[in-house]
Amino acid sequence: MKPNKQHIIFLISFVLFATKLSAFNTSDSTKKVKMPKHYFNKTLYIDYYSTGKKELDTVNQISKLLGAYHVNQFSIGYNFPIVTRDIYNKDSTKISTLNLLLTGNYTSLKLNLEGITPHHLNKFSFGCRGFYSNGKKSIFFVELSPFVTQDGSYEYTKTYRLASTVLYNFTATPSFSFRVGYTRSFLWGNRYQLPYVGIRVGRLDKTNFSVQFPRGMTLCIPIGKHVRTSLYTKPQGGLYTFANTDSLKIGNVNENDKLYFGRYEFLSGMRLDIQPSEFFNFYLSTGFTTRNKIQFYSTTLVKDNNSTYTNYYSEKIGASIFANFGLVFRFGKTKSTYNNSLMYDAKDINNSIDPGDNGLNKGNGDIPIPAKNIQKVNPDEILDLIETQDLY
Amino acid sequence: MKLNFKYILFALVLMLTINTSFAQADKKDKIDALRAAFISKKVNFTASESQAFWPLYNEMNDKLEAGRKTFRLQYNAKTNYDFATDKEAEAYLAAELNLKQKEFELYREYYEKFKKILPVKKVSAVRRAEDDFKKELIKIVKEN
């Protein structure tokens, strides 16, 4: 694939990010150690997702031409904090915080339609997100995630879009929180503006059940200190631009050189999150995709207002299996957030709402699962904690 | 089945990363997580007390740790505390006293804050739990 402007921007921003990381590694014995600045780690993640092949309906002419369908999706992205402000009340007993993060994502969807040549539908996103936690029970979250979609190297298919989310999270107790808000999302293969409503029961660092419409539903059960298992159901999809190089005649329209392509799968499956340390976690997931749908929209006939698009071709596809795995790397030291349920909720929002609106979930690897008991301790590790008089 | 070189390379990188990640797991974080769990178990916080207490307690520990780490960067086992001149030895003693003084001031400042959000009995229970945690650690080190 020929590199284009978006690839270069993504690479430059990534190099800047990486360079900043290396600056943290300098060791100078005379310098004063500064307190970590941020509550969020710099995060880099890689995700791969693939569905099984399904034959399309043979009655519809377009479906007959397309043959069979499956997708492979590769995603790489990052988010890193740029501003963190702690704001105190008069007696300094409440810490409200303001956190701003930059986000970036590149996703390549290989669309395999057996009857035509495969298409690589690319999506680049650069955005930002902000959290304001009032230090009591509330978090306000705003995300702007502008992105551009393009089919392979066909420049004329470039289309700019904006995904966004505004949320209010209320952490009533460490074991219960609810969220309300608004989201402008393309996850369902179309342009939707939806209310966001969610509740969670159970602590985020222990067993919990969470329903977050329209993002999904999860039952998460930690096993030991390093593994989280979950049963979940969630939508995964997107709206892309498609170069009509195969001259698909959509309805009565065949003059389009580009089309909008929308897809979604409804995933139901099991996921295993392994977190050897707070700096790295990876996940493996599999299950079934149900209620799958693909759609084509004519770009000349859709009206460019804020409503949803009307499709000219849609096909419901039968259930298939899917596989998903990902790696998440977290860099740099952060301010401690042990048992800080409000910051746990902020981290959960940051991990479950992915930059670029691809429906990915990085997993809560930065929320430690509490240890039940202490098994082994090295004397060096506790040197600072022990005074000589503690020994008698 | 034909094995793809790319997948083998990927698996190797993955294994290496996991291995490195385990090795680099920060000691301080391990102890902090254990201490947080221990104190939570010992002190019966209400939900709102817990929400108010932990951000402050974490902040205090971050400040204590930053001071200790600065000190450790300059004076550690590698330097062997083998000072060439009296002046260097004097500087070491002064730095240590300075560290202790700062720690004392931090404890004083934060205990006052804790008293504003927790009943005094619970603040003392936190202090007691910190001591019990140390004893627990000493016991485990002895057993090891």
Coordinates of C-alpha atoms in Angstrom, one line a residue:
Chain A
M1 CA 0.0 0.0 0.0
K2 CA 1.4 3.4 -1.0
P3 CA 1.9 5.6 2.0
N4 CA -0.4 8.7 2.0
K5 CA -0.8 11.8 4.1
Q6 CA -2.7 10.0 6.8
H7 CA -0.1 7.3 7.2
I8 CA 2.6 10.0 7.5
I9 CA 0.6 12.0 10.1
F10 CA 0.0 8.8 12.1
L11 CA 3.7 7.9 12.0
I12 CA 4.9 11.4 12.9
S13 CA 2.5 11.6 15.9
F14 CA 3.6 8.1 17.0
V15 CA 7.3 9.0 16.7
L16 CA 6.6 12.2 18.8
F17 CA 4.9 10.0 21.3
A18 CA 7.7 7.5 21.4
T19 CA 10.4 10.2 21.6
K20 CA 8.6 11.6 24.6
L21 CA 8.7 8.1 26.2
S22 CA 12.4 7.8 25.8
A23 CA 12.8 11.1 27.6
F24 CA 11.3 9.4 30.7
N25 CA 14.1 6.8 30.6
T26 CA 17.0 9.1 31.2
S27 CA 18.6 8.5 34.5
D28 CA 20.5 11.2 36.3
S29 CA 21.5 10.5 39.8
T30 CA 21.5 14.2 40.7
K31 CA 18.1 15.1 39.5
K32 CA 15.1 15.3 41.9
V33 CA 12.5 12.7 41.3
K34 CA 9.3 14.3 40.3
M35 CA 5.9 13.0 41.3
P36 CA 4.1 11.4 38.4
K37 CA 2.0 14.1 36.6
H38 CA -0.9 12.1 35.3
Y39 CA -3.5 9.5 36.4
F40 CA -3.6 7.9 32.9
N41 CA -0.8 5.9 31.3
K42 CA 0.5 6.6 27.8
T43 CA -1.1 3.6 26.1
L44 CA -0.4 1.9 22.8
Y45 CA -2.7 -0.9 21.6
I46 CA -3.0 -3.4 18.8
D47 CA -6.1 -5.3 18.0
Y48 CA -6.9 -8.0 15.4
Y49 CA -10.4 -9.2 14.6
S50 CA -11.7 -11.7 12.1
T51 CA -15.1 -13.3 11.3
G52 CA -15.9 -16.6 9.6
K53 CA -17.0 -16.8 6.0
K54 CA -20.7 -16.7 5.3
E55 CA -22.5 -17.2 2.0
L56 CA -24.9 -14.4 1.0
D57 CA -28.4 -14.8 -0.3
T58 CA -28.6 -15.9 -3.9
V59 CA -32.0 -14.3 -4.7
N60 CA -30.8 -10.7 -4.7
Q61 CA -28.7 -9.9 -7.8
I62 CA -26.1 -7.9 -5.8
S63 CA -25.8 -10.6 -3.2
K64 CA -25.4 -13.1 -5.9
L65 CA -22.5 -11.1 -7.4
L66 CA -20.9 -10.5 -4.0
G67 CA -20.9 -14.2 -3.2
A68 CA -19.7 -14.7 0.4
Y69 CA -18.6 -12.3 3.1
H70 CA -16.1 -12.1 5.9
V71 CA -13.8 -9.4 7.4
N72 CA -10.4 -9.1 8.9
Q73 CA -9.7 -6.0 10.9
F74 CA -6.4 -4.7 12.1
S75 CA -6.2 -1.8 14.4
I76 CA -3.4 0.2 16.1
G77 CA -4.0 3.2 18.3
Y78 CA -2.8 5.2 21.2
N79 CA -3.9 7.6 23.8
F80 CA -1.7 9.7 26.0
P81 CA -2.3 12.3 28.7
I82 CA -1.3 15.9 27.9
V83 CA -2.9 17.8 30.8
T84 CA -3.7 16.8 34.3
R85 CA -4.8 19.4 36.9
D86 CA -5.6 18.6 40.5
I87 CA -7.9 21.2 42.0
Y88 CA -8.4 21.2 45.8
N89 CA -11.2 22.5 48.0
K90 CA -10.5 25.0 50.8
D91 CA -9.3 22.5 53.3
S92 CA -7.5 20.4 50.6
T93 CA -9.5 17.3 51.5
K94 CA -11.2 16.9 48.1
I95 CA -9.2 16.5 44.9
S96 CA -11.1 17.2 41.8
T97 CA -9.1 16.5 38.6
L98 CA -9.1 17.6 35.0
N99 CA -7.5 15.2 32.5
L100 CA -7.0 15.8 28.8
L101 CA -5.8 13.0 26.5
L102 CA -4.8 12.9 22.9
T103 CA -5.9 9.9 20.9
G104 CA -5.0 8.4 17.6
N105 CA -6.1 5.3 15.7
Y106 CA -5.5 3.6 12.4
T107 CA -7.8 0.7 11.4
S108 CA -7.6 -1.3 8.3
L109 CA -10.6 -3.5 7.4
K110 CA -10.0 -6.1 4.8
L111 CA -13.5 -6.6 3.3
N112 CA -13.6 -10.0 1.6
L113 CA -16.5 -10.4 -0.8
E114 CA -15.9 -13.5 -2.8
G115 CA -17.4 -12.2 -6.0
I116 CA -15.3 -9.1 -6.2
T117 CA -11.7 -8.1 -5.4
P118 CA -11.0 -7.5 -1.7
H119 CA -11.1 -3.9 -0.5
H120 CA -8.9 -2.4 2.2
L121 CA -11.1 0.1 3.9
N122 CA -8.9 2.4 6.0
K123 CA -9.8 4.7 8.8
F124 CA -7.6 7.2 10.5
S125 CA -8.6 9.1 13.6
F126 CA -7.0 11.8 15.6
G127 CA -8.9 13.2 18.5
C128 CA -9.0 14.2 22.1
R129 CA -10.9 13.3 25.2
G130 CA -11.4 15.0 28.5
F131 CA -12.4 13.9 32.0
Y132 CA -13.4 16.1 34.9
S133 CA -13.9 14.3 38.2
N134 CA -15.3 16.4 41.0
G135 CA -13.5 14.4 43.7
K136 CA -16.9 13.3 45.1
K137 CA -19.0 11.0 42.9
S138 CA -19.2 12.6 39.5
I139 CA -17.2 12.4 36.3
F140 CA -17.9 14.3 33.1
F141 CA -16.4 12.9 30.0
V142 CA -16.2 14.4 26.5
E143 CA -14.7 12.8 23.5
L144 CA -14.2 14.2 20.0
S145 CA -12.9 11.7 17.5
P146 CA -12.8 13.0 14.0
F147 CA -11.7 10.4 11.4
V148 CA -11.2 10.0 7.7
T149 CA -12.1 6.8 5.8
Q150 CA -10.7 5.8 2.5
D151 CA -10.7 2.7 0.3
G152 CA -7.1 1.6 -0.3
S153 CA -5.2 4.2 -2.2
Y154 CA -8.3 5.7 -4.0
E155 CA -7.9 9.3 -2.9
Y156 CA -11.3 10.3 -4.3
T157 CA -13.0 8.1 -1.7
K158 CA -11.7 10.1 1.2
T159 CA -14.5 11.1 3.5
Y160 CA -14.3 13.0 6.8
R161 CA -16.5 12.2 9.7
L162 CA -16.9 13.0 13.4
A163 CA -17.6 10.5 16.2
S164 CA -18.2 11.9 19.6
T165 CA -19.4 11.0 23.1
V166 CA -20.5 13.1 26.0
L167 CA -21.1 11.3 29.3
Y168 CA -22.0 11.9 32.9
N169 CA -20.9 9.2 35.3
F170 CA -22.2 9.0 38.8
T171 CA -20.3 6.6 41.1
A172 CA -22.8 6.2 43.9
T173 CA -20.6 3.6 45.7
P174 CA -17.5 1.7 44.6
S175 CA -20.0 -1.1 43.7
F176 CA -22.5 0.9 41.8
S177 CA -22.3 3.5 39.1
F178 CA -24.5 4.7 36.3
R179 CA -23.8 6.7 33.2
V180 CA -26.0 8.9 31.0
G181 CA -25.1 10.8 27.9
Y182 CA -25.1 11.1 24.2
T183 CA -23.0 9.5 21.5
R184 CA -22.6 10.1 17.8
S185 CA -21.4 6.8 16.5
F186 CA -21.0 4.8 13.3
L187 CA -20.6 1.4 15.1
W188 CA -23.9 0.2 13.7
G189 CA -22.9 0.7 10.1
N190 CA -24.8 4.0 9.8
R191 CA -24.7 7.5 11.2
Y192 CA -26.5 7.4 14.5
Q193 CA -27.0 9.9 17.3
L194 CA -28.0 7.9 20.3
P195 CA -28.5 8.3 24.0
Y196 CA -25.9 6.6 26.2
V197 CA -27.3 4.8 29.3
G198 CA -25.3 2.5 31.5
I199 CA -25.2 0.9 34.9
R200 CA -22.6 -1.1 36.6
V201 CA -23.1 -3.4 39.7
G202 CA -20.0 -4.7 41.5
R203 CA -16.6 -3.2 42.0
L204 CA -14.4 -2.6 38.9
D205 CA -11.5 -4.4 40.5
K206 CA -13.7 -7.4 41.4
T207 CA -16.6 -9.3 39.8
N208 CA -18.9 -6.8 38.1
F209 CA -21.8 -6.7 35.7
S210 CA -22.2 -3.8 33.4
V211 CA -24.7 -2.8 30.8
Q212 CA -23.7 0.2 28.7
F213 CA -26.1 1.0 25.9
P214 CA -25.2 1.2 23.0
R215 CA -21.7 -0.2 23.7
G216 CA -22.5 -3.6 25.2
M217 CA -23.1 -5.7 28.2
T218 CA -20.3 -7.5 30.2
L219 CA -20.1 -9.8 33.1
C220 CA -16.5 -9.7 34.3
I221 CA -15.0 -12.2 36.8
P222 CA -11.3 -11.9 37.9
I223 CA -9.5 -15.2 38.5
G224 CA -6.5 -14.6 40.7
K225 CA -4.4 -11.5 40.4
H226 CA -3.5 -11.5 36.7
V227 CA -6.6 -12.8 34.8
R228 CA -10.0 -11.5 34.1
T229 CA -12.6 -13.5 32.3
S230 CA -15.7 -12.0 30.8
L231 CA -18.9 -13.0 29.0
Y232 CA -20.0 -10.2 26.8
T233 CA -22.2 -9.0 24.0
K234 CA -21.5 -5.9 21.9
P235 CA -21.8 -4.4 18.5
Q236 CA -18.8 -4.1 16.2
G237 CA -18.9 -2.4 12.9
G238 CA -18.4 0.9 11.1
L239 CA -19.2 3.1 8.1
Y240 CA -16.6 3.3 5.4
T241 CA -16.1 4.7 1.9
F242 CA -15.9 2.1 -0.8
A243 CA -14.4 2.6 -4.3
N244 CA -17.0 1.2 -6.7
T245 CA -14.3 -0.3 -9.0
D246 CA -16.6 -3.3 -9.6
S247 CA -19.4 -1.1 -10.9
L248 CA -21.9 -2.4 -8.4
K249 CA -25.3 -1.2 -9.5
I250 CA -27.0 -0.2 -6.3
G251 CA -30.8 0.2 -6.8
N252 CA -31.3 2.4 -9.8
V253 CA -28.1 4.1 -9.3
N254 CA -24.9 3.1 -11.1
E255 CA -23.1 6.3 -11.7
N256 CA -21.4 6.4 -8.3
D257 CA -17.7 6.0 -8.4
K258 CA -17.8 5.7 -4.6
L259 CA -20.3 4.2 -2.2
Y260 CA -20.7 4.2 1.5
F261 CA -20.4 0.8 3.0
G262 CA -21.8 0.0 6.4
R263 CA -21.5 -3.2 8.4
Y264 CA -22.1 -4.4 11.9
E265 CA -21.9 -7.7 13.7
F266 CA -23.4 -8.3 17.1
L267 CA -20.7 -10.3 19.1
S268 CA -21.6 -12.7 21.9
G269 CA -18.6 -14.4 23.4
M270 CA -16.1 -15.0 26.0
R271 CA -12.9 -13.0 26.6
L272 CA -9.8 -13.7 28.6
D273 CA -7.7 -10.7 29.7
I274 CA -4.3 -11.5 31.0
Q275 CA -2.5 -8.7 32.8
P276 CA 1.0 -9.7 33.9
S277 CA 1.6 -6.2 35.2
E278 CA 0.0 -2.8 35.1
F279 CA 2.2 -2.0 32.1
F280 CA 1.0 -4.7 29.8
N281 CA -2.1 -6.8 29.2
F282 CA -3.3 -8.9 26.3
Y283 CA -6.7 -10.4 25.5
L284 CA -8.1 -13.3 23.5
S285 CA -11.7 -13.5 22.7
T286 CA -14.0 -15.7 20.7
G287 CA -17.7 -16.4 20.2
F288 CA -20.5 -15.9 17.7
T289 CA -21.5 -13.0 15.5
T290 CA -25.2 -12.7 15.2
R291 CA -27.6 -10.3 13.6
N292 CA -24.9 -9.4 11.1
K293 CA -25.7 -6.9 8.4
I294 CA -23.9 -5.2 5.5
Q295 CA -25.3 -2.2 3.6
F296 CA -24.4 0.0 0.7
Y297 CA -25.5 3.6 0.4
S298 CA -25.3 5.8 -2.7
T299 CA -23.1 8.9 -2.0
T300 CA -25.0 11.0 -4.5
L301 CA -28.4 10.3 -3.2
V302 CA -27.9 10.4 0.6
K303 CA -28.5 13.8 2.0
D304 CA -25.7 15.3 4.0
N305 CA -27.6 16.3 7.0
N306 CA -27.5 14.8 10.5
S307 CA -30.0 12.1 10.0
T308 CA -29.2 8.4 9.3
Y309 CA -28.6 7.3 5.7
T310 CA -31.1 5.3 3.7
N311 CA -29.5 2.2 2.2
Y312 CA -29.9 1.0 -1.3
Y313 CA -28.7 -2.5 -0.6
S314 CA -28.7 -4.4 2.6
E315 CA -28.2 -8.0 3.5
K316 CA -28.7 -9.8 6.8
I317 CA -26.0 -12.4 7.2
G318 CA -26.2 -15.6 9.3
A319 CA -24.3 -16.2 12.4
S320 CA -20.6 -17.1 12.2
I321 CA -17.7 -17.4 14.6
F322 CA -15.2 -14.6 15.3
A323 CA -11.8 -14.3 16.9
N324 CA -10.3 -11.3 18.4
F325 CA -7.0 -10.6 20.2
G326 CA -5.1 -7.6 21.2
L327 CA -2.0 -6.3 23.0
V328 CA -2.1 -3.2 25.3
F329 CA 1.1 -1.5 26.4
R330 CA 1.1 1.2 29.1
F331 CA 4.1 3.4 29.6
G332 CA 5.3 5.7 32.3
K333 CA 4.5 6.1 36.0
T334 CA 1.1 7.4 37.1
K335 CA -0.3 8.9 40.2
S336 CA -1.6 6.2 42.5
T337 CA -5.3 5.3 42.2
Y338 CA -5.6 2.3 44.5
N339 CA -9.2 1.9 45.7
N340 CA -10.0 5.3 44.1
S341 CA -13.4 4.2 42.7
L342 CA -14.0 7.5 40.9
M343 CA -10.7 7.2 39.0
Y344 CA -11.4 3.5 38.4
D345 CA -14.6 4.6 36.6
A346 CA -12.7 7.2 34.6
K347 CA -10.2 4.5 33.6
D348 CA -13.0 2.1 32.6
I349 CA -14.5 4.8 30.4
N350 CA -11.1 5.4 28.8
N351 CA -10.6 1.7 28.1
S352 CA -14.1 0.9 26.9
I353 CA -14.7 3.8 24.6
D354 CA -12.0 3.4 22.0
P355 CA -10.6 6.3 20.0
G356 CA -11.8 6.0 16.4
D357 CA -15.2 4.5 17.2
N358 CA -14.3 0.9 16.3
G359 CA -16.0 -0.7 19.3
L360 CA -12.7 -2.0 20.7
N361 CA -12.2 -2.5 24.4
K362 CA -8.6 -2.3 25.7
G363 CA -9.5 -4.1 29.0
N364 CA -9.1 -2.7 32.4
G365 CA -5.4 -3.7 32.8
D366 CA -4.7 -0.5 34.6
I367 CA -7.2 -1.3 37.4
P368 CA -5.3 -3.7 39.7
I369 CA -7.1 -6.8 41.0
P370 CA -6.6 -6.7 44.8
A371 CA -4.4 -9.4 46.1
K372 CA -6.1 -11.7 48.6
N373 CA -3.0 -12.4 50.6
I374 CA 0.7 -11.8 50.6
Q375 CA 2.8 -14.7 49.4
K376 CA 6.3 -13.7 48.9
V377 CA 8.2 -10.5 49.7
N378 CA 11.8 -9.6 49.0
P379 CA 13.5 -7.7 51.8
D380 CA 14.7 -5.0 49.3
E381 CA 11.1 -4.2 48.5
I382 CA 10.2 -3.2 52.0
L383 CA 13.3 -1.4 53.0
D384 CA 11.5 2.0 53.0
L385 CA 8.7 0.7 55.2
I386 CA 10.6 -0.8 58.0
E387 CA 12.4 0.9 60.8
T388 CA 14.8 -0.9 63.0
Q389 CA 12.5 -0.5 66.0
D390 CA 9.8 -2.4 64.1
L391 CA 11.8 -5.6 64.6
Y392 CA 11.6 -5.7 68.4
Chain B
M1 CA -0.2 -26.8 7.8
K2 CA 2.2 -24.2 6.5
L3 CA 3.5 -22.0 9.2
N4 CA 3.8 -18.4 8.4
F5 CA 7.1 -16.7 9.4
K6 CA 5.2 -13.6 10.4
Y7 CA 3.1 -15.4 12.9
I8 CA 6.1 -17.1 14.5
L9 CA 7.8 -13.8 14.8
F10 CA 4.7 -12.3 16.3
A11 CA 4.5 -15.1 18.9
L12 CA 8.1 -14.7 19.8
V13 CA 7.7 -10.9 20.3
L14 CA 4.6 -11.6 22.4
M15 CA 6.4 -14.0 24.6
L16 CA 9.4 -11.7 25.0
T17 CA 7.1 -8.8 25.9
I18 CA 5.3 -10.8 28.5
N19 CA 8.5 -12.0 30.0
T20 CA 10.0 -8.5 30.2
S21 CA 6.7 -7.2 31.5
F22 CA 6.8 -9.7 34.4
A23 CA 10.4 -8.9 35.2
Q24 CA 9.8 -5.2 35.2
A25 CA 6.7 -5.2 37.4
D26 CA 7.4 -2.4 39.8
K27 CA 8.2 -3.3 43.4
K28 CA 6.6 -0.2 44.8
D29 CA 3.3 -0.9 43.0
K30 CA 3.2 -4.4 44.3
I31 CA 3.7 -3.3 47.9
D32 CA 1.2 -0.4 47.5
A33 CA -1.5 -2.6 46.1
L34 CA -1.0 -5.1 48.9
R35 CA -1.0 -2.3 51.5
A36 CA -4.2 -0.8 50.0
A37 CA -5.9 -4.2 50.2
F38 CA -4.7 -4.8 53.7
I39 CA -5.9 -1.4 55.1
S40 CA -9.3 -1.8 53.3
K41 CA -9.7 -5.1 55.1
K42 CA -8.7 -3.8 58.5
V43 CA -10.5 -0.5 58.5
N44 CA -14.2 -0.6 58.1
F45 CA -14.7 2.4 55.7
T46 CA -18.2 3.4 54.6
A47 CA -18.6 3.9 50.8
S48 CA -18.3 7.7 51.1
E49 CA -15.4 7.5 53.5
S50 CA -13.6 5.2 51.1
Q51 CA -14.2 7.5 48.2
A52 CA -12.8 10.5 50.1
F53 CA -9.9 8.7 51.8
W54 CA -8.1 6.8 49.1
P55 CA -7.3 9.7 46.7
L56 CA -5.7 11.6 49.7
Y57 CA -3.9 8.5 51.0
N58 CA -2.5 7.7 47.5
E59 CA -1.4 11.3 47.1
M60 CA 0.5 11.2 50.4
N61 CA 2.2 8.0 49.4
D62 CA 3.2 9.4 46.0
K63 CA 4.8 12.3 47.8
L64 CA 6.6 10.1 50.3
E65 CA 7.8 7.9 47.5
A66 CA 9.1 10.8 45.4
G67 CA 11.2 12.0 48.3
R68 CA 12.6 8.5 49.0
K69 CA 13.4 7.8 45.4
T70 CA 15.3 11.1 45.1
F71 CA 17.3 10.1 48.2
R72 CA 17.9 6.5 46.8
L73 CA 19.1 7.8 43.5
Q74 CA 22.0 9.6 45.3
Y75 CA 22.7 7.2 48.1
N76 CA 22.2 3.5 47.4
A77 CA 23.9 0.2 47.8
K78 CA 26.0 0.7 44.7
T79 CA 27.7 3.8 46.1
N80 CA 28.4 1.6 49.2
Y81 CA 28.2 4.8 51.3
D82 CA 31.9 5.0 50.9
F83 CA 32.5 8.7 51.0
A84 CA 35.8 10.2 50.0
T85 CA 35.6 13.3 52.1
D86 CA 34.0 14.3 55.4
K87 CA 32.0 16.9 53.4
E88 CA 30.3 14.1 51.4
A89 CA 29.5 12.1 54.5
E90 CA 28.1 15.3 56.1
A91 CA 25.9 15.8 53.0
Y92 CA 24.6 12.3 53.2
L93 CA 23.6 12.7 56.9
A94 CA 22.0 16.0 56.2
A95 CA 20.1 14.6 53.2
E96 CA 18.8 11.7 55.4
L97 CA 17.7 14.1 58.1
N98 CA 16.0 16.3 55.5
L99 CA 14.1 13.3 54.1
K100 CA 12.9 12.2 57.6
Q101 CA 11.8 15.8 58.4
K102 CA 9.9 16.0 55.1
E103 CA 8.2 12.7 55.8
F104 CA 7.3 13.8 59.3
E105 CA 5.8 17.0 57.9
L106 CA 3.8 15.1 55.3
Y107 CA 2.4 12.7 57.9
R108 CA 1.4 15.6 60.0
E109 CA -0.3 17.5 57.1
Y110 CA -2.2 14.4 55.9
Y111 CA -3.3 13.2 59.3
E112 CA -5.0 16.6 59.7
K113 CA -6.7 16.1 56.4
F114 CA -7.7 12.6 57.2
K115 CA -9.3 13.8 60.4
K116 CA -11.5 16.1 58.4
I117 CA -13.0 13.2 56.4
L118 CA -12.8 10.3 58.8
P119 CA -13.7 9.9 62.5
V120 CA -10.5 10.2 64.5
K121 CA -10.8 6.5 65.6
K122 CA -10.7 5.4 62.0
V123 CA -7.6 7.6 61.3
S124 CA -5.9 5.8 64.2
A125 CA -7.1 2.5 62.8
V126 CA -5.4 3.3 59.5
R127 CA -2.2 4.0 61.4
R128 CA -2.6 0.7 63.3
A129 CA -3.3 -1.1 60.0
E130 CA -0.1 0.4 58.5
D131 CA 1.9 -1.0 61.4
D132 CA 0.2 -4.4 61.2
F133 CA 1.0 -4.5 57.5
K134 CA 4.7 -3.9 58.3
K135 CA 4.6 -6.7 60.8
E136 CA 2.9 -9.0 58.3
L137 CA 5.7 -8.2 55.8
I138 CA 8.4 -8.8 58.4
K139 CA 6.8 -12.2 59.2
I140 CA 6.7 -13.2 55.5
V141 CA 10.3 -12.1 55.0
K142 CA 11.3 -14.2 58.0
E143 CA 9.4 -17.2 56.6
N144 CA 11.0 -16.8 53.2

